[in-house]
Amino acid sequence: FSVRERLHEEDGDGRVPEIRNNFTRTERKRANRRLLAAVRATERRLWMTTAYFHPQPKLLLALFQILRLGVDVRILVPRRSDVRWFPWLSRTAYAGLIARGARIFEYEGSMLHAKTTLFDRTALVGSRNMNYRSFMHDLELDVELDSSSSIAALESRFELDCRRAVELSRREIRNFRPIAFLISLFLTPVKRWL
């Protein structure tokens, strides 16, 4: 972006992976539409690792839609964040997801700041989180991968990270609700910037 040149990087198979950025308003809209389309087209699994999870309503509804179709949805987030209150904000979305069959894992190891999304046969790796700021304001860059070796490596890493995490139950979510609700209510006026 700063040197105004196009990015061309070949992966190990000699193909050029697709690079998705949101540096302009048009690119941002296109990147958001393509992510939502990819989520809605998922038939088997969607495994997501993100440091900040506070999805826009359209993304949350797309996740609800694929959960109704039986897609294996797993979301890995940090239990402790560099933004201390963010896990509480994230927890406002968990009840609806878990009730529909999603599995939510809170990573207990050191700081989790990865941003990956595994679809059926492709993956996104980059800088975009699943929160308003990443979708609407921050400059982000993702690379779409489709090589089998890359997908296998990401699957392995995701499963390893989930073993180092706590899977949240519906009962735990009920215990979070009062605090999460108050934090969400307080932050609603500025949620587009979170």
Tab-separated table of C-alpha atoms in Angstrom, residues 2-133:
chain	number	residue	atom	x	y	z
A	2	SER	CA	2.715	2.452	0.975
A	3	VAL	CA	4.858	1.840	-2.113
A	4	ARG	CA	1.839	1.537	-4.424
A	5	GLU	CA	2.801	-1.790	-5.920
A	6	ARG	CA	0.766	-4.946	-6.318
A	7	LEU	CA	1.610	-7.943	-4.174
A	8	HIS	CA	2.557	-11.106	-6.048
A	9	GLU	CA	3.699	-14.007	-3.922
A	10	GLU	CA	3.673	-17.609	-5.054
A	11	ASP	CA	2.902	-20.368	-2.609
A	12	GLY	CA	4.720	-23.707	-2.531
A	13	ASP	CA	2.610	-25.095	-5.382
A	14	GLY	CA	3.522	-22.261	-7.741
A	15	ARG	CA	0.071	-20.672	-7.563
A	16	VAL	CA	-0.552	-17.062	-6.652
A	17	PRO	CA	-2.694	-16.956	-3.508
A	18	GLU	CA	-5.445	-14.409	-3.483
A	19	ILE	CA	-4.633	-11.389	-1.362
A	20	ARG	CA	-7.569	-9.510	0.114
A	21	ASN	CA	-7.155	-6.048	1.525
A	22	ASN	CA	-9.548	-3.354	2.661
A	23	PHE	CA	-7.466	-0.252	2.030
A	24	THR	CA	-10.282	1.655	0.305
A	25	ARG	CA	-14.014	1.863	0.977
A	26	THR	CA	-14.718	-0.203	-2.161
A	27	GLU	CA	-12.187	-2.883	-1.208
A	28	ARG	CA	-13.590	-2.957	2.344
A	29	LYS	CA	-17.127	-3.583	1.088
A	30	ARG	CA	-15.887	-6.233	-1.342
A	31	ALA	CA	-13.821	-8.013	1.340
A	32	ASN	CA	-16.757	-8.025	3.762
A	33	ARG	CA	-19.185	-9.345	1.112
A	34	ARG	CA	-16.753	-12.079	0.093
A	35	LEU	CA	-16.218	-13.194	3.684
A	36	LEU	CA	-19.963	-13.403	4.283
A	37	ALA	CA	-20.415	-15.329	1.014
A	38	ALA	CA	-17.659	-17.764	2.020
A	39	VAL	CA	-19.276	-18.310	5.424
A	40	ARG	CA	-22.703	-18.901	3.869
A	41	ALA	CA	-21.246	-21.323	1.293
A	42	THR	CA	-19.566	-23.477	3.937
A	43	GLU	CA	-21.019	-26.990	4.042
A	44	ARG	CA	-18.780	-28.973	6.400
A	45	ARG	CA	-16.763	-26.844	8.812
A	46	LEU	CA	-15.796	-23.330	9.782
A	47	TRP	CA	-12.995	-23.056	12.354
A	48	MET	CA	-12.076	-19.534	13.356
A	49	THR	CA	-9.262	-18.147	15.494
A	50	THR	CA	-9.500	-14.473	16.335
A	51	ALA	CA	-8.107	-12.181	18.998
A	52	TYR	CA	-11.250	-10.022	19.048
A	53	PHE	CA	-14.680	-11.535	18.459
A	54	HIS	CA	-17.579	-9.099	18.360
A	55	PRO	CA	-19.222	-9.851	15.011
A	56	GLN	CA	-21.389	-7.559	12.990
A	57	PRO	CA	-25.038	-8.706	12.873
A	58	LYS	CA	-24.658	-9.938	9.261
A	59	LEU	CA	-21.772	-12.224	10.215
A	60	LEU	CA	-23.591	-13.501	13.298
A	61	LEU	CA	-26.692	-14.272	11.214
A	62	ALA	CA	-24.535	-16.072	8.617
A	63	LEU	CA	-23.063	-18.206	11.407
A	64	PHE	CA	-26.571	-18.978	12.698
A	65	GLN	CA	-27.589	-19.959	9.155
A	66	ILE	CA	-24.788	-22.496	8.653
A	67	LEU	CA	-25.273	-23.885	12.162
A	68	ARG	CA	-28.880	-24.696	11.208
A	69	LEU	CA	-27.443	-26.663	8.280
A	70	GLY	CA	-25.221	-28.738	10.573
A	71	VAL	CA	-21.858	-27.083	9.835
A	72	ASP	CA	-19.143	-27.715	12.442
A	73	VAL	CA	-18.505	-24.185	13.749
A	74	ARG	CA	-15.677	-23.717	16.260
A	75	ILE	CA	-14.393	-20.370	17.470
A	76	LEU	CA	-11.124	-19.978	19.361
A	77	VAL	CA	-10.578	-16.730	21.269
A	78	PRO	CA	-8.254	-15.657	24.082
A	79	ARG	CA	-9.456	-15.982	27.666
A	80	ARG	CA	-7.291	-12.979	28.567
A	81	SER	CA	-6.828	-10.133	26.135
A	82	ASP	CA	-4.544	-7.136	25.817
A	83	VAL	CA	-7.834	-5.195	25.840
A	84	ARG	CA	-8.964	-6.328	29.288
A	85	TRP	CA	-12.722	-5.908	28.816
A	86	PHE	CA	-12.916	-7.377	25.299
A	87	PRO	CA	-13.521	-11.021	26.328
A	88	TRP	CA	-16.609	-9.826	28.215
A	89	LEU	CA	-17.871	-8.054	25.124
A	90	SER	CA	-17.240	-11.196	23.054
A	91	ARG	CA	-19.249	-13.286	25.492
A	92	THR	CA	-22.437	-11.413	24.567
A	93	ALA	CA	-22.514	-13.364	21.276
A	94	TYR	CA	-21.692	-16.796	22.693
A	95	ALA	CA	-25.092	-17.792	24.107
A	96	GLY	CA	-26.843	-17.692	20.735
A	97	LEU	CA	-23.989	-19.495	19.010
A	98	ILE	CA	-23.671	-22.276	21.601
A	99	ALA	CA	-27.462	-22.727	21.707
A	100	ARG	CA	-27.334	-23.411	17.956
A	101	GLY	CA	-24.456	-25.896	18.181
A	102	ALA	CA	-21.269	-23.836	17.873
A	103	ARG	CA	-18.280	-24.706	20.034
A	104	ILE	CA	-16.477	-21.797	21.695
A	105	PHE	CA	-12.971	-22.233	23.113
A	106	GLU	CA	-11.143	-19.721	25.292
A	107	TYR	CA	-7.386	-20.141	24.952
A	108	GLU	CA	-5.559	-20.287	28.279
A	109	GLY	CA	-1.960	-20.107	27.115
A	110	SER	CA	0.043	-16.999	26.433
A	111	MET	CA	-1.438	-14.186	24.350
A	112	LEU	CA	-3.474	-15.460	21.404
A	113	HIS	CA	-3.375	-13.005	18.522
A	114	ALA	CA	-3.759	-15.264	15.477
A	115	LYS	CA	-6.368	-14.533	12.814
A	116	THR	CA	-7.276	-17.593	10.763
A	117	THR	CA	-10.495	-18.963	9.318
A	118	LEU	CA	-10.689	-22.504	7.949
A	119	PHE	CA	-13.500	-23.207	5.510
A	120	ASP	CA	-14.215	-26.528	3.771
A	121	ARG	CA	-11.298	-26.417	1.321
A	122	THR	CA	-9.754	-22.975	1.779
A	123	ALA	CA	-8.481	-20.752	4.580
A	124	LEU	CA	-7.927	-17.086	5.308
A	125	VAL	CA	-4.833	-15.996	7.211
A	126	GLY	CA	-4.101	-12.374	7.902
A	127	SER	CA	-4.689	-9.426	10.160
A	128	ARG	CA	-8.494	-9.135	10.207
A	129	ASN	CA	-10.298	-9.869	13.450
A	130	MET	CA	-14.014	-10.623	13.665
A	131	ASN	CA	-15.021	-7.282	15.137
A	132	TYR	CA	-16.462	-4.004	13.898
A	133	ARG	CA	-13.146	-2.165	13.768
